[in-house]
PDB file of C-alpha atoms in Angstrom:
ATOM      1  CA  MET A  24     220.377  61.381 337.500  1.00 55.00           C
ATOM      2  CA  GLU A  25     217.640  63.059 338.196  1.00 79.00           C
ATOM      3  CA  ASN A  26     216.871  64.628 341.436  1.00 74.00           C
ATOM      4  CA  GLU A  27     213.853  61.722 342.475  1.00 77.00           C
ATOM      5  CA  ASP A  28     216.531  58.889 341.367  1.00 84.00           C
ATOM      6  CA  LEU A  29     219.556  60.607 343.602  1.00 84.00           C
ATOM      7  CA  LEU A  30     217.273  60.800 346.360  1.00 85.00           C
ATOM      8  CA  ASN A  31     215.503  57.320 346.035  1.00 87.00           C
ATOM      9  CA  THR A  32     218.751  56.338 345.933  1.00 90.00           C
ATOM     10  CA  PHE A  33     220.239  57.512 348.695  1.00 91.00           C
ATOM     11  CA  GLU A  34     217.342  56.601 351.352  1.00 91.00           C
ATOM     12  CA  ILE A  35     217.403  52.857 349.819  1.00 92.00           C
ATOM     13  CA  ASN A  36     221.551  53.051 350.496  1.00 93.00           C
ATOM     14  CA  LEU A  37     221.294  54.489 353.862  1.00 94.00           C
ATOM     15  CA  GLN A  38     218.373  51.820 354.714  1.00 93.00           C
ATOM     16  CA  ASP A  39     220.447  48.961 353.399  1.00 93.00           C
ATOM     17  CA  LEU A  40     223.118  50.488 355.681  1.00 94.00           C
ATOM     18  CA  ILE A  41     221.367  51.100 359.162  1.00 94.00           C
ATOM     19  CA  LYS A  42     219.975  47.240 358.112  1.00 92.00           C
ATOM     20  CA  LYS A  43     223.539  46.282 357.993  1.00 92.00           C
ATOM     21  CA  CYS A  44     224.401  47.863 361.665  1.00 92.00           C
ATOM     22  CA  PHE A  45     221.071  45.858 362.850  1.00 90.00           C
ATOM     23  CA  GLU A  46     222.577  42.602 360.929  1.00 89.00           C
ATOM     24  CA  LYS A  47     225.812  42.272 362.709  1.00 88.00           C
ATOM     25  CA  GLU A  48     223.728  42.389 366.157  1.00 87.00           C
ATOM     26  CA  LEU A  49     221.464  39.577 364.508  1.00 85.00           C
ATOM     27  CA  TYR A  50     223.583  36.425 364.674  1.00 80.00           C
ATOM     28  CA  ASP A  51     221.006  34.246 362.866  1.00 78.00           C
ATOM     29  CA  GLU A  52     217.141  33.777 362.254  1.00 78.00           C
ATOM     30  CA  THR A  53     216.243  33.005 365.374  1.00 82.00           C
ATOM     31  CA  ASP A  54     217.914  35.911 366.907  1.00 88.00           C
ATOM     32  CA  GLU A  55     216.322  39.034 368.340  1.00 90.00           C
ATOM     33  CA  PHE A  56     217.166  43.177 368.893  1.00 90.00           C
ATOM     34  CA  PHE A  57     215.075  44.270 371.821  1.00 91.00           C
ATOM     35  CA  ILE A  58     213.480  47.575 370.656  1.00 90.00           C
ATOM     36  CA  ALA A  59     211.602  49.531 373.179  1.00 90.00           C
ATOM     37  CA  ALA A  60     210.884  53.751 373.713  1.00 90.00           C
ATOM     38  CA  ASP A  61     213.535  53.753 376.932  1.00 93.00           C
ATOM     39  CA  TYR A  62     216.807  54.619 377.101  1.00 95.00           C
ATOM     40  CA  ASP A  63     218.106  51.616 376.972  1.00 95.00           C
ATOM     41  CA  THR A  64     217.209  51.004 373.933  1.00 94.00           C
ATOM     42  CA  ASP A  65     218.144  54.790 372.957  1.00 95.00           C
ATOM     43  CA  CYS A  66     221.807  53.559 373.728  1.00 95.00           C
ATOM     44  CA  ARG A  67     221.918  50.114 371.865  1.00 95.00           C
ATOM     45  CA  LEU A  68     220.845  51.963 369.144  1.00 95.00           C
ATOM     46  CA  ASN A  69     223.752  54.778 369.572  1.00 96.00           C
ATOM     47  CA  SER A  70     226.331  52.388 369.541  1.00 95.00           C
ATOM     48  CA  LEU A  71     225.087  50.515 366.187  1.00 94.00           C
ATOM     49  CA  VAL A  72     224.697  53.799 364.183  1.00 95.00           C
ATOM     50  CA  ASN A  73     227.102  56.024 365.281  1.00 95.00           C
ATOM     51  CA  LYS A  74     229.455  54.615 363.097  1.00 93.00           C
ATOM     52  CA  ILE A  75     227.498  55.498 360.165  1.00 95.00           C
ATOM     53  CA  GLY A  76     227.074  58.963 361.122  1.00 95.00           C
ATOM     54  CA  LEU A  77     224.142  59.327 362.878  1.00 96.00           C
ATOM     55  CA  GLU A  78     222.582  59.088 366.297  1.00 96.00           C
ATOM     56  CA  VAL A  79     219.194  58.812 368.031  1.00 96.00           C
ATOM     57  CA  TYR A  80     217.107  62.076 367.964  1.00 95.00           C
ATOM     58  CA  GLY A  81     213.927  60.225 369.410  1.00 94.00           C
ATOM     59  CA  MET A  82     211.121  57.537 368.938  1.00 94.00           C
ATOM     60  CA  ARG A  83     207.456  57.378 368.668  1.00 91.00           C
ATOM     61  CA  ILE A  84     205.101  54.978 368.656  1.00 89.00           C
ATOM     62  CA  ALA A  85     201.499  54.487 366.724  1.00 87.00           C
ATOM     63  CA  PRO A  86     198.883  51.754 366.688  1.00 85.00           C
ATOM     64  CA  SER A  87     200.639  50.544 363.752  1.00 86.00           C
ATOM     65  CA  GLU A  88     204.545  51.333 363.642  1.00 88.00           C
ATOM     66  CA  PHE A  89     207.511  52.358 365.822  1.00 90.00           C
ATOM     67  CA  VAL A  90     209.130  55.293 364.616  1.00 92.00           C
ATOM     68  CA  ILE A  91     212.746  55.931 365.122  1.00 94.00           C
ATOM     69  CA  THR A  92     214.052  59.661 363.919  1.00 94.00           C
ATOM     70  CA  PHE A  93     218.362  59.562 363.957  1.00 96.00           C
ATOM     71  CA  LYS A  94     219.848  62.655 363.731  1.00 94.00           C
ATOM     72  CA  PHE A  95     222.567  62.887 360.837  1.00 94.00           C
ATOM     73  CA  ILE A  96     226.372  63.774 362.592  1.00 94.00           C
ATOM     74  CA  ASP A  97     229.950  63.627 361.970  1.00 91.00           C
ATOM     75  CA  ALA A  98     230.824  63.739 358.255  1.00 90.00           C
ATOM     76  CA  TYR A  99     227.345  64.529 357.159  1.00 90.00           C
ATOM     77  CA  GLU A 100     227.247  67.913 359.666  1.00 87.00           C
ATOM     78  CA  GLU A 101     229.007  69.888 357.282  1.00 82.00           C
ATOM     79  CA  LEU A 102     226.655  69.491 354.423  1.00 80.00           C
ATOM     80  CA  ILE A 103     223.760  70.167 356.553  1.00 79.00           C
ATOM     81  CA  TYR A 104     224.880  73.517 357.532  1.00 78.00           C
ATOM     82  CA  LYS A 105     226.984  74.464 354.602  1.00 78.00           C
ATOM     83  CA  LEU A 106     224.461  73.247 352.232  1.00 77.00           C
ATOM     84  CA  ASN A 107     221.146  73.073 354.022  1.00 77.00           C
ATOM     85  CA  GLY A 108     221.011  69.728 353.735  1.00 81.00           C
ATOM     86  CA  PRO A 109     218.646  66.951 355.935  1.00 86.00           C
ATOM     87  CA  LYS A 110     219.064  66.909 359.681  1.00 89.00           C
ATOM     88  CA  TYR A 111     217.177  63.490 360.273  1.00 90.00           C
ATOM     89  CA  CYS A 112     216.077  60.805 359.056  1.00 92.00           C
ATOM     90  CA  HIS A 113     213.491  58.378 360.199  1.00 93.00           C
ATOM     91  CA  ILE A 114     212.985  54.682 360.213  1.00 93.00           C
ATOM     92  CA  SER A 115     209.027  53.119 360.224  1.00 90.00           C
ATOM     93  CA  LEU A 116     209.073  49.594 361.365  1.00 88.00           C
ATOM     94  CA  LYS A 117     205.902  47.940 361.707  1.00 84.00           C
ATOM     95  CA  ASN A 118     204.120  46.961 365.179  1.00 81.00           C
ATOM     96  CA  ASP A 119     201.381  45.565 366.386  1.00 81.00           C
ATOM     97  CA  GLY A 120     200.518  48.423 368.712  1.00 78.00           C
ATOM     98  CA  ASN A 121     203.090  47.788 371.625  1.00 80.00           C
ATOM     99  CA  TYR A 122     205.437  49.546 373.180  1.00 81.00           C
ATOM    100  CA  GLU A 123     207.957  47.573 372.535  1.00 85.00           C
ATOM    101  CA  PHE A 124     209.115  44.663 370.847  1.00 87.00           C
ATOM    102  CA  ASN A 125     211.538  41.920 369.318  1.00 87.00           C
ATOM    103  CA  LEU A 126     213.212  42.797 365.860  1.00 87.00           C
ATOM    104  CA  THR A 127     214.718  40.210 363.149  1.00 86.00           C
ATOM    105  CA  LYS A 128     216.046  39.350 360.364  1.00 86.00           C
ATOM    106  CA  SER A 129     212.765  38.879 358.665  1.00 85.00           C
ATOM    107  CA  ASP A 130     211.312  41.969 359.882  1.00 83.00           C
ATOM    108  CA  LEU A 131     214.682  43.543 358.235  1.00 84.00           C
ATOM    109  CA  LYS A 132     213.309  42.376 354.912  1.00 82.00           C
ATOM    110  CA  SER A 133     209.674  43.260 354.952  1.00 79.00           C
ATOM    111  CA  ASN A 134     208.597  45.627 357.840  1.00 74.00           C
ATOM    112  CA  PHE A 135     211.214  48.680 357.214  1.00 83.00           C
ATOM    113  CA  TRP A 136     210.901  51.883 355.448  1.00 87.00           C
ATOM    114  CA  LEU A 137     213.225  55.198 355.628  1.00 90.00           C
ATOM    115  CA  SER A 138     212.953  58.617 354.320  1.00 88.00           C
ATOM    116  CA  ILE A 139     214.830  61.805 354.994  1.00 86.00           C
ATOM    117  CA  THR A 140     212.122  64.250 353.692  1.00 72.00           C
ATOM    118  CA  ASP A 141     210.978  66.249 356.722  1.00 66.00           C
ATOM    119  CA  HIS A 142     209.857  69.879 357.159  1.00 61.00           C
ATOM    120  CA  HIS A 143     213.712  70.896 357.177  1.00 62.00           C
ATOM    121  CA  PHE A 144     214.343  69.428 354.192  1.00 68.00           C
ATOM    122  CA  ASN A 145     211.367  69.135 351.677  1.00 65.00           C
ATOM    123  CA  ARG A 146     211.800  68.278 348.271  1.00 64.00           C
ATOM    124  CA  LYS A 147     208.721  70.370 346.695  1.00 67.00           C
ATOM    125  CA  THR A 148     210.203  73.532 348.566  1.00 70.00           C
ATOM    126  CA  THR A 149     214.141  72.991 347.392  1.00 73.00           C
ATOM    127  CA  ASP A 150     215.233  74.511 344.106  1.00 78.00           C
ATOM    128  CA  GLU A 151     216.206  71.712 341.794  1.00 81.00           C
ATOM    129  CA  LYS A 152     220.358  72.918 341.863  1.00 86.00           C
ATOM    130  CA  THR A 153     220.068  72.765 345.605  1.00 82.00           C
ATOM    131  CA  PHE A 154     218.523  69.403 346.081  1.00 82.00           C
ATOM    132  CA  ASN A 155     220.960  68.135 343.601  1.00 86.00           C
ATOM    133  CA  GLU A 156     224.149  69.329 345.432  1.00 88.00           C
ATOM    134  CA  ILE A 157     222.542  68.348 348.601  1.00 86.00           C
ATOM    135  CA  LEU A 158     221.902  64.857 347.761  1.00 87.00           C
ATOM    136  CA  LYS A 159     224.998  64.457 345.563  1.00 90.00           C
ATOM    137  CA  ALA A 160     227.545  65.045 348.623  1.00 90.00           C
ATOM    138  CA  MET A 161     225.520  63.290 350.635  1.00 90.00           C
ATOM    139  CA  ASN A 162     225.570  60.128 348.804  1.00 91.00           C
ATOM    140  CA  ASP A 163     229.154  60.807 348.727  1.00 92.00           C
ATOM    141  CA  THR A 164     229.359  60.858 352.787  1.00 92.00           C
ATOM    142  CA  LEU A 165     227.370  57.892 352.535  1.00 92.00           C
ATOM    143  CA  LEU A 166     229.621  55.716 350.401  1.00 91.00           C
ATOM    144  CA  ILE A 167     232.801  56.679 352.681  1.00 91.00           C
ATOM    145  CA  TYR A 168     230.377  55.335 355.507  1.00 91.00           C
ATOM    146  CA  SER A 169     229.707  51.988 353.788  1.00 91.00           C
ATOM    147  CA  ILE A 170     233.325  51.308 352.970  1.00 88.00           C
ATOM    148  CA  LYS A 171     233.897  51.752 356.541  1.00 83.00           C
ATOM    149  CA  ALA A 172     231.324  49.573 358.116  1.00 74.00           C
TER     150      ALA A 172
END
């Protein structure tokens, strides 16, 4: 499998796992998960994603999106330091310019995007062999979290 495919597979699978965490909180199509850039949201998000090796690192609001940055923790930490892997992932949720909004199940289907590439882990600056090794290890770790979740 090519490195770009490994990256896409990891991002899609991690995105799906994060969505499943939200779906456990959203019981039906009318239920909503309130999100704002505040301490309460930080705590509620952490309780959702800690079991899959993530914790909230920060949140940012722009007129068109609400971005939540998660830090990889637990089983990922060894990979980060041993292999110089990615430290963060970002999910972007469509936003209409408000500082707070309610996330629904339909929002998870259409207005949700995830990326792990950043200045710490950039596809263009990491050599092919290292990139491949990191992503294989991260995919294996993600599989373990998926089984546990």
